PDB file of N, CA and C in Angstrom:
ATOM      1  N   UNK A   1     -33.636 -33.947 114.355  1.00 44.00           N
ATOM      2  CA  UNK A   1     -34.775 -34.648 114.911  1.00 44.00           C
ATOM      3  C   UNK A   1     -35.096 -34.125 116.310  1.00 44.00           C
ATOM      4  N   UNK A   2     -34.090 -33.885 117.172  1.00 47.00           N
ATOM      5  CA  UNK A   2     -34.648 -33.371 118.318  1.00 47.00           C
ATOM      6  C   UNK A   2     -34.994 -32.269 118.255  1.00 47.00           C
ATOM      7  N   UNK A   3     -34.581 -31.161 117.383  1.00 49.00           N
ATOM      8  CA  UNK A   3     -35.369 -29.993 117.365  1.00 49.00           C
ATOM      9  C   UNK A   3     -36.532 -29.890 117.223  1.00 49.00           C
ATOM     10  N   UNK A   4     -37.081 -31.445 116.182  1.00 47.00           N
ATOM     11  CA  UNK A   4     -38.556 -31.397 115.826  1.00 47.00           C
ATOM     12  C   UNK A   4     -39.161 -31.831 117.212  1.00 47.00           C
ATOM     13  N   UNK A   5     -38.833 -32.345 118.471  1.00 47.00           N
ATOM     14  CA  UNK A   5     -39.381 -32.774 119.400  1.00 47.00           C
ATOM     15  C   UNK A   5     -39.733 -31.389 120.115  1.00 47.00           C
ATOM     16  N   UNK A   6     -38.192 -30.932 120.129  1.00 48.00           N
ATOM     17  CA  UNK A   6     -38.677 -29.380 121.218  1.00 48.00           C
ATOM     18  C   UNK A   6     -39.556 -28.714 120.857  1.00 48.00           C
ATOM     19  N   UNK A   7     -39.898 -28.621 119.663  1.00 52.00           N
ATOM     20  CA  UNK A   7     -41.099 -27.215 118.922  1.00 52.00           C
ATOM     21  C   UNK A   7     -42.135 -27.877 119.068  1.00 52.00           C
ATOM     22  N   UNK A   8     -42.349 -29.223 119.224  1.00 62.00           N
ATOM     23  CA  UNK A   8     -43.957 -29.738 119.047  1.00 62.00           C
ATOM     24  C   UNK A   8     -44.045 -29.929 121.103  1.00 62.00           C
ATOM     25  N   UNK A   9     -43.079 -29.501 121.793  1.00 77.00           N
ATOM     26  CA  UNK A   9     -43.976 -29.202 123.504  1.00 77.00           C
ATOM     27  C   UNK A   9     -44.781 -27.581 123.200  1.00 77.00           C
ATOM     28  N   UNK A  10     -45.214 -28.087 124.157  1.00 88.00           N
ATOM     29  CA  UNK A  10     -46.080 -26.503 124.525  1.00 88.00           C
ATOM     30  C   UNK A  10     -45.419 -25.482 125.289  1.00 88.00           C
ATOM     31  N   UNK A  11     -45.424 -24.519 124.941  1.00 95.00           N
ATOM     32  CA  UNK A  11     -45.051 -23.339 125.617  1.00 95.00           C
ATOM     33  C   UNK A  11     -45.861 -22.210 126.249  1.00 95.00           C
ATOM     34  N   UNK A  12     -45.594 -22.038 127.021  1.00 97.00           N
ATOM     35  CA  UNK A  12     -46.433 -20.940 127.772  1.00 97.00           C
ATOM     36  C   UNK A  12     -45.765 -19.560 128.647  1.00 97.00           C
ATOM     37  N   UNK A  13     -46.488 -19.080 128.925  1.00 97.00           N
ATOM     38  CA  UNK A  13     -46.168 -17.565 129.618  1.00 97.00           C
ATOM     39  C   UNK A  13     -47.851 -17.330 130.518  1.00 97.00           C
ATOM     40  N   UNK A  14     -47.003 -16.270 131.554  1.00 98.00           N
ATOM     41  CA  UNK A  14     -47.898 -15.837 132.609  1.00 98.00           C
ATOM     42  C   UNK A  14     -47.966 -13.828 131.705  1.00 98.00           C
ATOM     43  N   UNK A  15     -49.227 -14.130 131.830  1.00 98.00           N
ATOM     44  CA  UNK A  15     -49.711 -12.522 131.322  1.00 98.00           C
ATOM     45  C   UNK A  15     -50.695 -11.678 131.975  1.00 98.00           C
ATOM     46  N   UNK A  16     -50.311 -10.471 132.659  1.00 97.00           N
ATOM     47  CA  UNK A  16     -50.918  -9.864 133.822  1.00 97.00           C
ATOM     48  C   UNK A  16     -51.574  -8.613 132.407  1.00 97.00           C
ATOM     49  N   UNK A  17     -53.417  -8.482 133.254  1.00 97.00           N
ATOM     50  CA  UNK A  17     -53.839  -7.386 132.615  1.00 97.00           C
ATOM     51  C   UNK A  17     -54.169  -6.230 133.170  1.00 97.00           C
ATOM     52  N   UNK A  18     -53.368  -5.431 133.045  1.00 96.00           N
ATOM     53  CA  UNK A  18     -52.898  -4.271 133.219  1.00 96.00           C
ATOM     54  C   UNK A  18     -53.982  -3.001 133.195  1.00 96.00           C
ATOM     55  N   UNK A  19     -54.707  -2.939 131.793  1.00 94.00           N
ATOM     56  CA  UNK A  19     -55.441  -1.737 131.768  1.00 94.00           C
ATOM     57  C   UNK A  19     -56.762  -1.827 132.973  1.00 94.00           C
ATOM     58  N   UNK A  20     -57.101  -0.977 132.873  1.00 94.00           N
ATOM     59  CA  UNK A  20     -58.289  -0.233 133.509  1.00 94.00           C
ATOM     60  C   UNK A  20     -59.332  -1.114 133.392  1.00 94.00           C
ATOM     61  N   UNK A  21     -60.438  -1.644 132.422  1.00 95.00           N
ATOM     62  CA  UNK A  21     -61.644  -2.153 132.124  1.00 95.00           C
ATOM     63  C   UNK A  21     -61.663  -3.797 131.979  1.00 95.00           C
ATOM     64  N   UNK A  22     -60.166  -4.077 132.358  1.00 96.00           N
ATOM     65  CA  UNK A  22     -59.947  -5.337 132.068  1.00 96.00           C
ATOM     66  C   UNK A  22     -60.207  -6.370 130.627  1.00 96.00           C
ATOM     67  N   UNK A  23     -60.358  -7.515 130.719  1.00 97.00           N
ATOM     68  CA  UNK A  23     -60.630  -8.062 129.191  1.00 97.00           C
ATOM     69  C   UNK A  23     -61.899  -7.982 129.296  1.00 97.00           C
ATOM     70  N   UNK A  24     -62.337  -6.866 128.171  1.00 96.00           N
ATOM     71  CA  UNK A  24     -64.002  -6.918 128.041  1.00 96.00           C
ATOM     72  C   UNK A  24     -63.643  -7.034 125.996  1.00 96.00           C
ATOM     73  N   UNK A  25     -64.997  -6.648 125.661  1.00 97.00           N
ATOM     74  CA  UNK A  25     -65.101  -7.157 124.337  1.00 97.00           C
ATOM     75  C   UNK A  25     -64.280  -6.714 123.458  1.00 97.00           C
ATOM     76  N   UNK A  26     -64.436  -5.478 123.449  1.00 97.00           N
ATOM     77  CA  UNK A  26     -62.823  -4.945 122.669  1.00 97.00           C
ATOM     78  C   UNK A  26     -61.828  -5.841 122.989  1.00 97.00           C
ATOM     79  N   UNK A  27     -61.383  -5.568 124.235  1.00 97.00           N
ATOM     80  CA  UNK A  27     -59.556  -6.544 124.178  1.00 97.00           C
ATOM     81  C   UNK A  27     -59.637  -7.884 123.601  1.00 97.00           C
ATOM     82  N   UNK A  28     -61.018  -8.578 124.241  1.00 98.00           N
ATOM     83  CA  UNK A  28     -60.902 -10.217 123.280  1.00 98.00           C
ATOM     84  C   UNK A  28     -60.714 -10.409 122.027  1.00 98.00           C
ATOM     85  N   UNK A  29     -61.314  -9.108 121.281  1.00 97.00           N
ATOM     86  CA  UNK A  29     -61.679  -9.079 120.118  1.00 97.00           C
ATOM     87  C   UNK A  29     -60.125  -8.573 119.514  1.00 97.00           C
ATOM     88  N   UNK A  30     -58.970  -8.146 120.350  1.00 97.00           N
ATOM     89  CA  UNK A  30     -57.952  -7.566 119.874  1.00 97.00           C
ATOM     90  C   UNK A  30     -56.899  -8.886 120.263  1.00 97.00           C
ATOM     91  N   UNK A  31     -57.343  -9.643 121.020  1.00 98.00           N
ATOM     92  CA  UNK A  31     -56.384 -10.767 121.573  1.00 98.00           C
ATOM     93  C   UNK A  31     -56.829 -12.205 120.299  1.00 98.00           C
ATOM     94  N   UNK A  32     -57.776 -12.083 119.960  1.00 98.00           N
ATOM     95  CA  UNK A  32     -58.655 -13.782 118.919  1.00 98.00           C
ATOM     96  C   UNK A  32     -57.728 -13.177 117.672  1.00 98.00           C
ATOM     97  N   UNK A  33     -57.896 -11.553 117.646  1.00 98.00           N
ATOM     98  CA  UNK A  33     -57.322 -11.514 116.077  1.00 98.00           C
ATOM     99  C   UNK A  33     -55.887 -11.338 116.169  1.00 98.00           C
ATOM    100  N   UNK A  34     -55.011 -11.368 117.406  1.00 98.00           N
ATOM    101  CA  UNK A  34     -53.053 -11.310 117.411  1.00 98.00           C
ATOM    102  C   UNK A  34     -53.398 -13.244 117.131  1.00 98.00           C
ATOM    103  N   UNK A  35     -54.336 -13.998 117.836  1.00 98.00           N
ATOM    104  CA  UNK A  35     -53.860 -15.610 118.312  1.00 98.00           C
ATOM    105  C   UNK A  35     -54.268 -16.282 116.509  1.00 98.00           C
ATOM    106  N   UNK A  36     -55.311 -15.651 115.706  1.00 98.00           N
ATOM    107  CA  UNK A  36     -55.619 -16.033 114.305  1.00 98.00           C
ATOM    108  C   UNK A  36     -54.300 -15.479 113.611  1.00 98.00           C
ATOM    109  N   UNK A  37     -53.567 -14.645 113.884  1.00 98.00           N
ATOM    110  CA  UNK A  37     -52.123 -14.801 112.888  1.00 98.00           C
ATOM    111  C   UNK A  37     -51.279 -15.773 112.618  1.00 98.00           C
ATOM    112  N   UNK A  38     -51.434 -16.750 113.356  1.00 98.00           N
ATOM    113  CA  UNK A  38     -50.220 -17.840 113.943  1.00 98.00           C
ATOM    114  C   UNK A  38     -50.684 -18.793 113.386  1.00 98.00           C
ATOM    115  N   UNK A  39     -49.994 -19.928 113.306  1.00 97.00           N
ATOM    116  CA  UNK A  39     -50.128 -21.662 112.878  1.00 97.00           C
ATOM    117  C   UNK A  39     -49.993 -22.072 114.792  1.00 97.00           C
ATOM    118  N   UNK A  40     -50.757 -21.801 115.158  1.00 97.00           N
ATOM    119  CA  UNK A  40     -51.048 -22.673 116.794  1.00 97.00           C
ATOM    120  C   UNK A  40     -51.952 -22.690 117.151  1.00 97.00           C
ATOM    121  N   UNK A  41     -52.086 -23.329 118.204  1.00 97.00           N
ATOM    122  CA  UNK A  41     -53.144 -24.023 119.447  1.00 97.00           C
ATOM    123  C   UNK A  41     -53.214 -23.449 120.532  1.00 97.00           C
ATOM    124  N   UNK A  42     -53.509 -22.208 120.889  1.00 98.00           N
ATOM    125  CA  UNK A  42     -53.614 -21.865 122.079  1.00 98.00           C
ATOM    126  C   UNK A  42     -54.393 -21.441 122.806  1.00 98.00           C
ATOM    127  N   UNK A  43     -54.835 -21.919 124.170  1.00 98.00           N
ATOM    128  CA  UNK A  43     -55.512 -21.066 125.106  1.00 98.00           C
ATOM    129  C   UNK A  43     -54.552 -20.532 126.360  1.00 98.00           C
ATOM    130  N   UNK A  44     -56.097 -19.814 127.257  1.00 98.00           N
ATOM    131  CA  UNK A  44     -55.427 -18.693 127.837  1.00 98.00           C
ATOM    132  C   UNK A  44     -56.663 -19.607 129.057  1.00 98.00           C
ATOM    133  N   UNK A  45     -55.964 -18.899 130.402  1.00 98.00           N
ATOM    134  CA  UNK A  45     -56.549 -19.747 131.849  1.00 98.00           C
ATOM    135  C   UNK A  45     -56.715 -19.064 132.327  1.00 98.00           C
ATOM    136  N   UNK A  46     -57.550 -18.930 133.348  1.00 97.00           N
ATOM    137  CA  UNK A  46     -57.761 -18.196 134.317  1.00 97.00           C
ATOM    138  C   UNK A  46     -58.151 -19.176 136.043  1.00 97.00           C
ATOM    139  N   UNK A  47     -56.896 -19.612 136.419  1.00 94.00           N
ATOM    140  CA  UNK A  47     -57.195 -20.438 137.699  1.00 94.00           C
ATOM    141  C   UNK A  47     -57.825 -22.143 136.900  1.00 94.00           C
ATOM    142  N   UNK A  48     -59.028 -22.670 137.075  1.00 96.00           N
ATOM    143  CA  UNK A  48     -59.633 -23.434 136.372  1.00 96.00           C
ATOM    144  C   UNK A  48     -60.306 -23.290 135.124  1.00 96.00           C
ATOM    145  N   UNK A  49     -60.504 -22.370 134.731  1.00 97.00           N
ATOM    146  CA  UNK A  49     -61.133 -21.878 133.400  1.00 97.00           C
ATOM    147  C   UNK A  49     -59.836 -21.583 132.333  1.00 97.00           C
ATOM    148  N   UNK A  50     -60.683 -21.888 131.314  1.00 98.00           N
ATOM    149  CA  UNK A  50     -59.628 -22.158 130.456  1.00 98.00           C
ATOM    150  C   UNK A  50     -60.850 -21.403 128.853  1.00 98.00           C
ATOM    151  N   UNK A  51     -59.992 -21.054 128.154  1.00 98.00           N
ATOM    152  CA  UNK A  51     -60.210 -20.363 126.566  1.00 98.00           C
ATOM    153  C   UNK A  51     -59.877 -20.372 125.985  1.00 98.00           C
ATOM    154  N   UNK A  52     -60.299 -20.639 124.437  1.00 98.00           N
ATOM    155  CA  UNK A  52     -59.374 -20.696 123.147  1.00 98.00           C
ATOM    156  C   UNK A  52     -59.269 -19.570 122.887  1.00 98.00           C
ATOM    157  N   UNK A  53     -58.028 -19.297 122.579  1.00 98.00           N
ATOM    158  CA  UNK A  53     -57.711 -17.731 122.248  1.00 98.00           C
ATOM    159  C   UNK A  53     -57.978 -17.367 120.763  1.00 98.00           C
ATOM    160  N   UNK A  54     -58.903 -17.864 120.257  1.00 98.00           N
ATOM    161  CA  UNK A  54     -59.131 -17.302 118.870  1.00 98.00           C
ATOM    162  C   UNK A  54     -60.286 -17.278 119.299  1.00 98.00           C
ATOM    163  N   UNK A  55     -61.092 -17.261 120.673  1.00 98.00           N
ATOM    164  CA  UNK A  55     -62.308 -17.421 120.547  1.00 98.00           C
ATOM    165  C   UNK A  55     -63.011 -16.008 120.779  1.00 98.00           C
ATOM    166  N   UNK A  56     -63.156 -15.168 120.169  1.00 98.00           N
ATOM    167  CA  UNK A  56     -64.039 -13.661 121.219  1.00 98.00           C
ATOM    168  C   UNK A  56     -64.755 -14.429 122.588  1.00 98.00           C
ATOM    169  N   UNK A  57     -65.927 -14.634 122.673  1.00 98.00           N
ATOM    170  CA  UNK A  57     -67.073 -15.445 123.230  1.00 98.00           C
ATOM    171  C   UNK A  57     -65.954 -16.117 124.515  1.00 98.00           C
ATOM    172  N   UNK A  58     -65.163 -17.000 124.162  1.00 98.00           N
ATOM    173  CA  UNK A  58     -64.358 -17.777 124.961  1.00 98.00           C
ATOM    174  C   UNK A  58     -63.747 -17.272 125.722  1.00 98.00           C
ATOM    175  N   UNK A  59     -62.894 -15.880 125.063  1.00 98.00           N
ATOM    176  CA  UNK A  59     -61.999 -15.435 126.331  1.00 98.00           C
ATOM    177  C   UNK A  59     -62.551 -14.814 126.773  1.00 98.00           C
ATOM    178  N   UNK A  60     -63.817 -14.064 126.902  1.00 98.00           N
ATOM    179  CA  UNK A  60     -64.733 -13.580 127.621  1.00 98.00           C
ATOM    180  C   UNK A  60     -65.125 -13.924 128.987  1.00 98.00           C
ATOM    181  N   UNK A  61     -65.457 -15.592 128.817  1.00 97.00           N
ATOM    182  CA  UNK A  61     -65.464 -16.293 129.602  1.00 97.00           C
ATOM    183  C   UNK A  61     -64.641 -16.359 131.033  1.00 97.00           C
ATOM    184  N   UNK A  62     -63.609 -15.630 130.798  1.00 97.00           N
ATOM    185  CA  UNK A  62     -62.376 -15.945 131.891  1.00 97.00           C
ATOM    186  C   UNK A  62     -62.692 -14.715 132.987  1.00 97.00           C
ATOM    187  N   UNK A  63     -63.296 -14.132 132.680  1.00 95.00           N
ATOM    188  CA  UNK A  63     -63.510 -12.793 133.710  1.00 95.00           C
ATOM    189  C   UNK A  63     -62.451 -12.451 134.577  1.00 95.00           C
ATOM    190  N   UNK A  64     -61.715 -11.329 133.548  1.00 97.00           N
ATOM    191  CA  UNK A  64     -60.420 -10.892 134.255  1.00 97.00           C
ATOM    192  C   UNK A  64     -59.958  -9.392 134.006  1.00 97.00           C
ATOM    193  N   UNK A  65     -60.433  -9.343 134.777  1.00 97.00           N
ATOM    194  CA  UNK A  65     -60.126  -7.753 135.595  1.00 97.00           C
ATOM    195  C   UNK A  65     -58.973  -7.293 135.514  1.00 97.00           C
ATOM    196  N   UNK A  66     -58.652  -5.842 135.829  1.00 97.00           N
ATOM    197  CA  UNK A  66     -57.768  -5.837 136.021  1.00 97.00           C
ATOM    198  C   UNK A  66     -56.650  -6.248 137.278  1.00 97.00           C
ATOM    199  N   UNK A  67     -55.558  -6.724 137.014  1.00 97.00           N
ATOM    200  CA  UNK A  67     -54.938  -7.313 138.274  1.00 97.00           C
ATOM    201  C   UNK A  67     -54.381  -8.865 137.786  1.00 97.00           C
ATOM    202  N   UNK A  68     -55.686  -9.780 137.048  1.00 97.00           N
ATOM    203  CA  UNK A  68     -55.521 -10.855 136.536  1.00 97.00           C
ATOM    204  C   UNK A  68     -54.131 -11.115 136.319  1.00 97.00           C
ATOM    205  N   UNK A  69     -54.069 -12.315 136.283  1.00 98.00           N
ATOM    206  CA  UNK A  69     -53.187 -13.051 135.633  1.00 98.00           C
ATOM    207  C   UNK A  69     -53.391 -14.042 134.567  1.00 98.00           C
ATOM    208  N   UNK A  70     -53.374 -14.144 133.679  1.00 98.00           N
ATOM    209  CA  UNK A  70     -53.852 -15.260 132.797  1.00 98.00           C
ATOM    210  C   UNK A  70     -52.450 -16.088 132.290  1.00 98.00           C
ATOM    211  N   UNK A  71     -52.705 -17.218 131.969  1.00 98.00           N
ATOM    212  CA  UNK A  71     -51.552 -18.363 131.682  1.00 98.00           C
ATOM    213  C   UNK A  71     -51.848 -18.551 130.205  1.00 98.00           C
ATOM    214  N   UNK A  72     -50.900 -18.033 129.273  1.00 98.00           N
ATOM    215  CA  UNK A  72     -51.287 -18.903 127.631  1.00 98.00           C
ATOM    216  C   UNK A  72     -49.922 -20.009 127.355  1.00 98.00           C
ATOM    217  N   UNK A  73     -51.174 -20.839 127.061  1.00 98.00           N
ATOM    218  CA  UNK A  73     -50.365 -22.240 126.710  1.00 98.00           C
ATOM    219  C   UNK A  73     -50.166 -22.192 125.033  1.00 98.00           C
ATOM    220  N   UNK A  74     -49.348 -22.422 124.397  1.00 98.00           N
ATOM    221  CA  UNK A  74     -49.699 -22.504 123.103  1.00 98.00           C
ATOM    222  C   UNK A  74     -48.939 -23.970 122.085  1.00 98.00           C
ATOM    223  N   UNK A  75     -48.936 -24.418 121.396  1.00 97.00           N
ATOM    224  CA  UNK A  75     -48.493 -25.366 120.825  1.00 97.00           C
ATOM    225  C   UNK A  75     -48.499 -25.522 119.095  1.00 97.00           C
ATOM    226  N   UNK A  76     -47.617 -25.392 118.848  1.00 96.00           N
ATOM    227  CA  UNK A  76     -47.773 -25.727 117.115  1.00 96.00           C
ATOM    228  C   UNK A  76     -46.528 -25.066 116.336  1.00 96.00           C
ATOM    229  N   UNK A  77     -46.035 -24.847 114.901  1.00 96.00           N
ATOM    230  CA  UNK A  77     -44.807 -24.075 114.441  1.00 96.00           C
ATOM    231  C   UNK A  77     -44.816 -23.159 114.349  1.00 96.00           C
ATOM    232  N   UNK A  78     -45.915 -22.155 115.121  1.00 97.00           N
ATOM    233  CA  UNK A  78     -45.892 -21.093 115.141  1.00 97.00           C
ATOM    234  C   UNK A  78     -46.437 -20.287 117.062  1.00 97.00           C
ATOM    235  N   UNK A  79     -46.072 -21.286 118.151  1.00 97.00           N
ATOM    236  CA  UNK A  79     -46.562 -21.101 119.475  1.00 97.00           C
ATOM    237  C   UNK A  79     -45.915 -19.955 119.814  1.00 97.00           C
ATOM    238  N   UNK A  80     -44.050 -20.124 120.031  1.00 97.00           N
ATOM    239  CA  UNK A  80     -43.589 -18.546 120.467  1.00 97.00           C
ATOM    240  C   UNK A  80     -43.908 -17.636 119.998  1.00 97.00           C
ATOM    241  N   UNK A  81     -43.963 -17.354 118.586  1.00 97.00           N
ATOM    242  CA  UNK A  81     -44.540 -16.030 118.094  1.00 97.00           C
ATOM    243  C   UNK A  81     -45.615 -15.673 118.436  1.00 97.00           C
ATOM    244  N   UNK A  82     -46.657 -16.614 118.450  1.00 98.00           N
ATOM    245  CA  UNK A  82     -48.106 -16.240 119.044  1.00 98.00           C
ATOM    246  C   UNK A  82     -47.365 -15.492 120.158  1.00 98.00           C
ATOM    247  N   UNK A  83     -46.914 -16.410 121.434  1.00 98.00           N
ATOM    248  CA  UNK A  83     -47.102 -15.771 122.474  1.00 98.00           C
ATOM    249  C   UNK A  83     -45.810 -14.612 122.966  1.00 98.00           C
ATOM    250  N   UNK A  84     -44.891 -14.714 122.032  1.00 98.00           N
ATOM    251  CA  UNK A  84     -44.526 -13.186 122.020  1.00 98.00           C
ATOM    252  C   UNK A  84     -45.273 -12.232 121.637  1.00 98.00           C
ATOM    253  N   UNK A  85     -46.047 -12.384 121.070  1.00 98.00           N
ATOM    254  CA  UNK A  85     -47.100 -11.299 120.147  1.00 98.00           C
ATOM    255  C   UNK A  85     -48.115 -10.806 121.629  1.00 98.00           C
ATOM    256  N   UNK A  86     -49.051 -11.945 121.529  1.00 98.00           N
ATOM    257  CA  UNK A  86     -49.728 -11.831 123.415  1.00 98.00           C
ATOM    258  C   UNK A  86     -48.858 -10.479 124.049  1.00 98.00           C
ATOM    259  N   UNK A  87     -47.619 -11.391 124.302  1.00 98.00           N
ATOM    260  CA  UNK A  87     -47.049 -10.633 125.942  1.00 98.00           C
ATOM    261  C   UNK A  87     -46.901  -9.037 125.107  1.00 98.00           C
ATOM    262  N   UNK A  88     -46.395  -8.871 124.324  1.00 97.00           N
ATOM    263  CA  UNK A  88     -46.412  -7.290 123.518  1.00 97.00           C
ATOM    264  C   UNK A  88     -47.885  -6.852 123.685  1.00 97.00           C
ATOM    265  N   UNK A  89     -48.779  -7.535 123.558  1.00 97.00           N
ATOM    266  CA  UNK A  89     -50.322  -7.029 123.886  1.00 97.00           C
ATOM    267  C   UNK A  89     -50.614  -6.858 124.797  1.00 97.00           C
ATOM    268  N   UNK A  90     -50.518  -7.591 125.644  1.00 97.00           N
ATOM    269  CA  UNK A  90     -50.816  -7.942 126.777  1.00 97.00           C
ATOM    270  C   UNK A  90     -50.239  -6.054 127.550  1.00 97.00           C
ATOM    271  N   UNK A  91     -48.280  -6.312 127.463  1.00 96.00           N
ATOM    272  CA  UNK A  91     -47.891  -5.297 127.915  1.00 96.00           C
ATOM    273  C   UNK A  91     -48.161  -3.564 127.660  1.00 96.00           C
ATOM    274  N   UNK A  92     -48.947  -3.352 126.684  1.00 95.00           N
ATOM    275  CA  UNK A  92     -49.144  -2.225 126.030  1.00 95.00           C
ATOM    276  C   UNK A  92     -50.565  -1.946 126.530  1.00 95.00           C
ATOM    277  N   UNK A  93     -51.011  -2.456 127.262  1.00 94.00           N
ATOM    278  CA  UNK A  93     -52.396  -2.271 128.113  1.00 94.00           C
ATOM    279  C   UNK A  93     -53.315  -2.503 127.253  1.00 94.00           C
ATOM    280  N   UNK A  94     -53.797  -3.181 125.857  1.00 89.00           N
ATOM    281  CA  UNK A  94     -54.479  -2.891 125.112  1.00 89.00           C
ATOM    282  C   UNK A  94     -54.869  -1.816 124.096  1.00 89.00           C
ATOM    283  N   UNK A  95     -54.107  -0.629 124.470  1.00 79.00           N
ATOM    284  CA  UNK A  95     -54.358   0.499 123.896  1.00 79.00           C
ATOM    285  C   UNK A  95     -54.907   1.220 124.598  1.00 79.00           C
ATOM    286  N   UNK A  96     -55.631   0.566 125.738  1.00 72.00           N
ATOM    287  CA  UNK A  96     -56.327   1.345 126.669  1.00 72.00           C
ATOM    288  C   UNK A  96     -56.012   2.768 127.435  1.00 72.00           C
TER     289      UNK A  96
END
């Protein structure tokens, strides 16, 4: 029973973007389709702004350059993997 408590908090990580052009449409479009693999709930922040990470359009929204930092929160039986998946994205510059 308490295990079922720990998996249903939210988990999160700090994720710095690295490449060159920052999150423009390509990377969102490479970040909505790692966050649609998962059984979770997650967005991604930027200071006060906030995005659903399955959203293209949404994480767009966050305008983040390179340098950024973005925060993904995620929640559900599948949150760490999401956001191990992220930070592997995240760290590989996009492909960029």
């Amino acid at each position: 029973m308490v295990k079922d408590v720990i998996s249903a908090q939210p988990a999160a990580v700090e994720l710095s973007v690295l490449n060159e052009l920052g999150v423009h449409a390509r990377v969102a479009a490479r970040i909505a389709a790692t966050v649609q693999q998962f059984d979770c709930e997650l967005t991604l922040s930027n200071g006060a702004v906030q995005a659903e990470g399955d959203s293209i359009l949404s994480i767009l929204t966050l305008d983040a350059p390179r340098g950024t930092k973005l925060t993904a929160t995620a929640s559900g039986p599948q949150a760490q993997q999401a956001l191990d998946a992220l930070t592997l994205l995240f760290a590989s510059g996009f492909g960029d």
